[in-house]
Short mmCIF file of C-alpha atoms in Angstrom, two decimals:
data_model
loop_
_atom_site.label_atom_id
_atom_site.label_comp_id
_atom_site.label_asym_id
_atom_site.label_seq_id
_atom_site.Cartn_x
_atom_site.Cartn_y
_atom_site.Cartn_z
CA UNK A 1 5.67 56.95 243.00
CA UNK A 2 9.35 57.74 242.25
CA UNK A 3 11.92 57.89 244.99
CA UNK A 4 13.42 61.35 245.27
CA UNK A 5 17.15 61.44 244.65
CA UNK A 6 19.49 62.44 247.39
CA UNK A 7 20.37 66.12 247.41
CA UNK A 8 23.70 67.15 245.91
CA UNK A 9 26.25 69.77 246.85
CA UNK A 10 29.42 71.16 245.24
CA UNK A 11 32.65 70.69 247.20
CA UNK A 12 34.63 73.91 247.22
CA UNK A 13 38.46 73.71 247.01
CA UNK A 14 40.04 76.85 248.44
CA UNK A 15 43.45 78.21 247.46
CA UNK A 16 44.78 77.08 250.86
CA UNK A 17 43.18 73.64 250.64
CA UNK A 18 45.49 70.74 251.61
CA UNK A 19 44.87 69.35 248.11
CA UNK A 20 46.89 72.27 246.70
CA UNK A 21 49.75 72.32 249.18
CA UNK A 22 51.96 70.14 246.96
CA UNK A 23 51.49 72.47 243.99
CA UNK A 24 52.21 75.52 246.15
CA UNK A 25 55.45 73.98 247.44
CA UNK A 26 56.51 72.92 243.94
CA UNK A 27 56.00 76.39 242.44
CA UNK A 28 57.88 78.05 245.30
CA UNK A 29 60.88 75.76 244.71
CA UNK A 30 60.73 76.17 240.91
CA UNK A 31 60.44 79.97 240.96
CA UNK A 32 63.14 80.35 243.62
CA UNK A 33 65.52 78.18 241.60
CA UNK A 34 64.90 79.98 238.29
CA UNK A 35 65.26 83.42 239.89
CA UNK A 36 68.53 82.36 241.54
CA UNK A 37 69.92 80.93 238.29
CA UNK A 38 68.89 84.04 236.37
CA UNK A 39 70.58 86.33 238.91
CA UNK A 40 73.71 84.16 238.81
CA UNK A 41 73.89 84.40 235.01
CA UNK A 42 73.39 88.17 235.25
CA UNK A 43 76.32 88.33 237.65
CA UNK A 44 78.48 86.45 235.16
CA UNK A 45 77.28 88.81 232.42
CA UNK A 46 78.29 91.86 234.48
CA UNK A 47 81.73 90.33 235.17
CA UNK A 48 82.29 89.60 231.47
CA UNK A 49 81.28 93.13 230.50
CA UNK A 50 83.54 94.66 233.14
CA UNK A 51 86.40 92.45 231.98
CA UNK A 52 85.86 93.44 228.34
CA UNK A 53 85.75 97.15 229.21
CA UNK A 54 88.93 97.05 231.28
CA UNK A 55 91.84 98.88 229.65
CA UNK A 56 94.48 96.16 229.72
CA UNK A 57 97.20 98.55 228.58
CA UNK A 58 97.10 100.30 231.97
CA UNK A 59 97.46 97.06 233.92
CA UNK A 60 100.73 96.25 235.64
CA UNK A 61 103.40 94.39 233.66
CA UNK A 62 103.38 90.64 234.38
CA UNK A 63 105.54 87.77 233.12
CA UNK A 64 104.49 86.31 229.79
CA UNK A 65 103.99 82.84 231.27
CA UNK A 66 101.36 84.24 233.67
CA UNK A 67 99.19 85.29 230.72
CA UNK A 68 99.90 83.03 227.77
CA UNK A 69 101.65 79.77 226.94
CA UNK A 70 102.90 78.57 223.55
CA UNK A 71 100.13 75.98 223.19
CA UNK A 72 97.32 77.95 224.79
CA UNK A 73 94.52 79.73 222.88
CA UNK A 74 94.69 83.51 222.76
CA UNK A 75 91.88 84.87 224.94
CA UNK A 76 90.41 88.31 225.62
CA UNK A 77 92.30 88.45 228.93
CA UNK A 78 95.58 88.38 226.99
CA UNK A 79 94.61 91.01 224.40
CA UNK A 80 96.40 94.37 224.90
CA UNK A 81 98.15 93.05 228.02
CA UNK A 82 101.70 94.26 228.63
CA UNK A 83 104.00 91.36 229.52
CA UNK A 84 107.70 90.91 230.17
CA UNK A 85 109.96 88.16 228.83
CA UNK A 86 113.57 87.32 228.27
CA UNK A 87 115.01 85.37 225.37
CA UNK A 88 117.11 85.50 222.24
CA UNK A 89 116.18 86.61 218.75
CA UNK A 90 116.07 83.94 216.06
CA UNK A 91 118.48 84.39 213.13
CA UNK A 92 117.85 87.50 211.05
CA UNK A 93 116.72 85.47 208.02
CA UNK A 94 113.71 84.23 210.02
CA UNK A 95 112.27 87.74 210.18
CA UNK A 96 109.23 88.79 208.14
CA UNK A 97 107.96 92.12 206.82
CA UNK A 98 104.25 92.77 207.41
CA UNK A 99 102.72 95.07 204.81
CA UNK A 100 99.81 97.49 205.13
CA UNK A 101 100.82 99.02 208.47
CA UNK A 102 99.90 102.71 208.52
CA UNK A 103 101.69 104.96 210.95
CA UNK A 104 101.55 108.77 211.25
CA UNK A 105 99.52 108.88 208.05
CA UNK A 106 102.08 106.90 206.06
CA UNK A 107 101.80 103.37 204.76
CA UNK A 108 104.65 101.04 205.63
CA UNK A 109 105.77 97.76 207.13
CA UNK A 110 106.26 96.13 210.47
CA UNK A 111 109.38 94.05 211.05
CA UNK A 112 108.24 90.83 212.70
CA UNK A 113 110.86 88.66 214.41
CA UNK A 114 110.65 85.41 216.43
CA UNK A 115 112.07 85.55 219.96
CA UNK A 116 113.00 82.22 221.56
CA UNK A 117 111.58 82.53 225.07
CA UNK A 118 113.86 81.44 227.90
CA UNK A 119 112.90 78.40 229.97
CA UNK A 120 109.80 77.60 227.90
CA UNK A 121 109.69 74.31 226.01
CA UNK A 122 107.75 74.04 222.77
CA UNK A 123 105.83 71.10 221.37
CA UNK A 124 107.28 68.39 219.11
CA UNK A 125 110.88 69.33 219.99
CA UNK A 126 110.40 72.79 218.43
CA UNK A 127 111.60 75.76 220.50
CA UNK A 128 108.85 78.04 221.81
CA UNK A 129 108.94 81.44 220.12
CA UNK A 130 106.89 84.62 220.40
CA UNK A 131 106.59 86.78 217.31
CA UNK A 132 107.40 90.40 218.19
CA UNK A 133 107.16 93.61 216.19
CA UNK A 134 110.60 95.24 216.41
CA UNK A 135 109.43 98.45 214.76
CA UNK A 136 108.02 100.22 211.69
CA UNK A 137 109.67 101.07 208.37
CA UNK A 138 108.34 102.88 205.29
CA UNK A 139 110.06 100.31 203.04
CA UNK A 140 110.60 96.56 203.09
CA UNK A 141 114.28 96.36 202.26
CA UNK A 142 116.98 94.01 203.44
CA UNK A 143 116.33 92.34 206.75
CA UNK A 144 118.35 94.13 209.47
CA UNK A 145 120.54 92.16 211.89
CA UNK A 146 119.07 91.08 215.21
CA UNK A 147 120.47 91.86 218.65
CA UNK A 148 122.88 89.24 219.92
CA UNK A 149 122.57 87.40 223.20
CA UNK A 150 119.80 87.58 225.77
CA UNK A 151 117.36 90.49 225.63
CA UNK A 152 114.69 91.64 228.06
CA UNK A 153 111.50 92.78 226.39
CA UNK A 154 108.22 94.37 227.34
CA UNK A 155 105.56 93.80 224.70
CA UNK A 156 101.84 94.48 224.30
CA UNK A 157 100.13 91.25 223.28
CA UNK A 158 97.87 91.25 220.24
CA UNK A 159 95.75 88.56 218.54
CA UNK A 160 96.83 87.38 215.12
CA UNK A 161 95.10 88.65 212.00
CA UNK A 162 92.32 86.45 210.66
CA UNK A 163 92.64 87.16 206.95
CA UNK A 164 95.29 87.66 204.30
CA UNK A 165 96.31 86.61 200.82
CA UNK A 166 99.71 84.99 201.20
CA UNK A 167 103.42 85.08 201.95
CA UNK A 168 106.14 86.02 199.47
CA UNK A 169 109.14 83.87 200.32
CA UNK A 170 111.51 85.86 198.12
CA UNK A 171 110.84 89.26 199.70
CA UNK A 172 109.65 87.72 202.98
CA UNK A 173 106.58 89.94 202.96
CA UNK A 174 103.21 88.91 204.33
CA UNK A 175 100.07 91.04 204.38
CA UNK A 176 99.05 90.25 207.95
CA UNK A 177 100.28 88.67 211.15
CA UNK A 178 98.60 85.39 210.34
CA UNK A 179 100.14 82.99 212.83
CA UNK A 180 98.76 79.73 211.31
CA UNK A 181 100.46 80.69 208.04
CA UNK A 182 103.70 81.74 209.74
CA UNK A 183 103.93 78.41 211.58
CA UNK A 184 104.96 76.95 208.22
CA UNK A 185 107.47 79.75 207.62
CA UNK A 186 109.55 79.53 210.80
CA UNK A 187 110.64 76.28 212.53
CA UNK A 188 109.29 77.19 215.96
CA UNK A 189 106.33 76.46 218.20
CA UNK A 190 104.67 79.86 217.98
CA UNK A 191 102.46 81.46 220.59
CA UNK A 192 98.80 82.09 219.69
CA UNK A 193 99.39 85.86 219.57
CA UNK A 194 102.20 88.30 218.94
CA UNK A 195 103.72 91.24 220.82
CA UNK A 196 104.53 94.83 219.92
CA UNK A 197 107.80 95.85 221.59
CA UNK A 198 107.47 98.86 223.90
CA UNK A 199 110.74 98.46 225.83
CA UNK A 200 113.93 96.49 225.21
CA UNK A 201 117.23 95.95 227.05
CA UNK A 202 119.72 96.31 225.47
CA UNK A 203 118.17 98.78 223.05
CA UNK A 204 117.46 97.72 219.48
CA UNK A 205 119.97 99.22 217.04
CA UNK A 206 118.05 98.52 213.82
CA UNK A 207 117.01 102.18 213.45
CA UNK A 208 113.31 101.39 213.10
CA UNK A 209 110.55 103.68 214.29
CA UNK A 210 108.70 102.32 217.34
CA UNK A 211 105.52 100.61 216.18
CA UNK A 212 102.28 102.18 217.35
CA UNK A 213 100.11 99.95 219.53
CA UNK A 214 96.55 99.71 218.15
CA UNK A 215 93.82 101.01 220.41
CA UNK A 216 92.06 98.34 222.41
CA UNK A 217 88.72 97.46 220.85
CA UNK A 218 85.69 96.72 223.00
CA UNK A 219 83.91 93.42 222.53
CA UNK A 220 80.23 94.32 222.22
CA UNK A 221 79.18 90.67 222.50
CA UNK A 222 81.03 89.92 225.73
CA UNK A 223 78.71 88.10 228.12
CA UNK A 224 75.79 88.13 225.67
CA UNK A 225 75.29 84.39 226.03
CA UNK A 226 75.02 84.74 229.82
CA UNK A 227 72.45 87.52 229.43
CA UNK A 228 70.35 85.28 227.19
CA UNK A 229 70.67 82.44 229.71
CA UNK A 230 69.41 84.75 232.48
CA UNK A 231 66.37 85.76 230.42
CA UNK A 232 65.72 82.10 229.61
CA UNK A 233 65.73 81.11 233.28
CA UNK A 234 63.24 83.87 234.11
CA UNK A 235 60.98 82.75 231.27
CA UNK A 236 61.03 79.27 232.80
CA UNK A 237 60.02 80.80 236.14
CA UNK A 238 57.12 82.71 234.54
CA UNK A 239 55.98 79.52 232.79
CA UNK A 240 56.08 77.63 236.11
CA UNK A 241 53.83 80.31 237.67
CA UNK A 242 51.40 80.09 234.76
CA UNK A 243 51.18 76.27 235.00
CA UNK A 244 50.68 76.48 238.78
CA UNK A 245 47.79 78.93 238.31
CA UNK A 246 46.14 76.78 235.63
CA UNK A 247 46.45 73.55 237.62
CA UNK A 248 45.09 75.18 240.75
CA UNK A 249 42.07 76.50 238.82
CA UNK A 250 41.45 73.06 237.31
CA UNK A 251 41.57 71.35 240.71
CA UNK A 252 39.24 73.93 242.21
CA UNK A 253 36.74 73.45 239.36
CA UNK A 254 36.99 69.67 239.64
CA UNK A 255 35.94 69.77 243.29
CA UNK A 256 32.80 68.28 241.70
CA UNK A 257 29.22 67.56 242.52
CA UNK A 258 28.94 64.98 245.28
CA UNK A 259 26.01 63.21 246.88
CA UNK A 260 24.93 64.67 250.18
CA UNK A 261 25.29 62.17 252.96
CA UNK A 262 22.06 61.23 254.83
CA UNK A 263 22.22 59.36 258.18
CA UNK A 264 21.00 55.72 258.08
CA UNK A 265 18.26 56.26 260.69
CA UNK A 266 16.89 59.18 258.75
CA UNK A 267 16.90 57.17 255.54
CA UNK A 268 15.01 54.34 257.30
CA UNK A 269 12.39 56.78 258.61
CA UNK A 270 11.97 58.23 255.15
CA UNK A 271 11.47 54.76 253.67
CA UNK A 272 8.90 53.88 256.34
CA UNK A 273 6.98 57.09 255.69
CA UNK A 274 6.94 56.37 251.99
CA UNK A 275 5.71 52.81 252.67
CA UNK A 276 2.86 54.09 254.86
CA UNK A 277 1.93 56.60 252.17
CA UNK A 278 1.74 53.80 249.60
CA UNK A 279 -0.44 51.71 251.97
CA UNK A 280 -2.89 54.56 252.46
CA UNK A 281 -3.05 55.07 248.72
CA UNK A 282 -3.86 51.39 248.28
CA UNK A 283 -6.64 51.56 250.93
CA UNK A 284 -8.26 54.52 249.22
CA UNK A 285 -8.15 52.76 245.92
CA UNK A 286 -9.90 49.71 247.42
CA UNK A 287 -12.58 51.85 249.06
CA UNK A 288 -13.40 53.52 245.78
CA UNK A 289 -13.98 50.21 244.11
#
């Protein structure tokens, strides 16, 4: 006669079971952190967009050294910013005509001149100089003389042009304000951008038309990297929630089938009853023989 197996039962693991407390705490920390980081990156994105959309031309005039140095990269905060400086013009033969500058529907030239900025030291014993647009002319003729002595200027900063074909040393004409190329044309430590003169004391007597300041362009990609970082952090948070849900389900399913516990006295009584039943069966068998 076979011995009946002990009854079994399935242990249920609830969502608030102590076995799951660690997972609950971990997902709360992970999701809180990813949400915070995403919101922080969104804040940076908003700041970058606001900065890019700010009309720098309406900002107050500040000293050049507060915005840009001769060995500093030209950034979006410097673009279209009006700055003040004092200095002296380099010799007239250092000037350059810039072709392809349309103004009032006419094609012409800018006259680009280096200004040695007061109290600013350049690198490698080269004087620091900012290239400034003195004005516009329909023709690129003889280079006009430069003002003598110290001058006070207000200029609108612009980034250098990225492309161009070359520089004609004989006519001193270049097809763009390409500062890396002009570094080899003038013996100065040039700033990373140039300025369009809007005010000058004493006044410039070259007879040039004031150069028009290009409209400020909006950077459509400003802060885009921070926006992508924010989305990435929130994806991490969603993935953490998904993994928490899956692991909790697995642990609840793996609560398992366990043997039901039977008290020792009850097990002994059951064994004794089975022994008596076997004895009676043996007695009946003997009687039948």
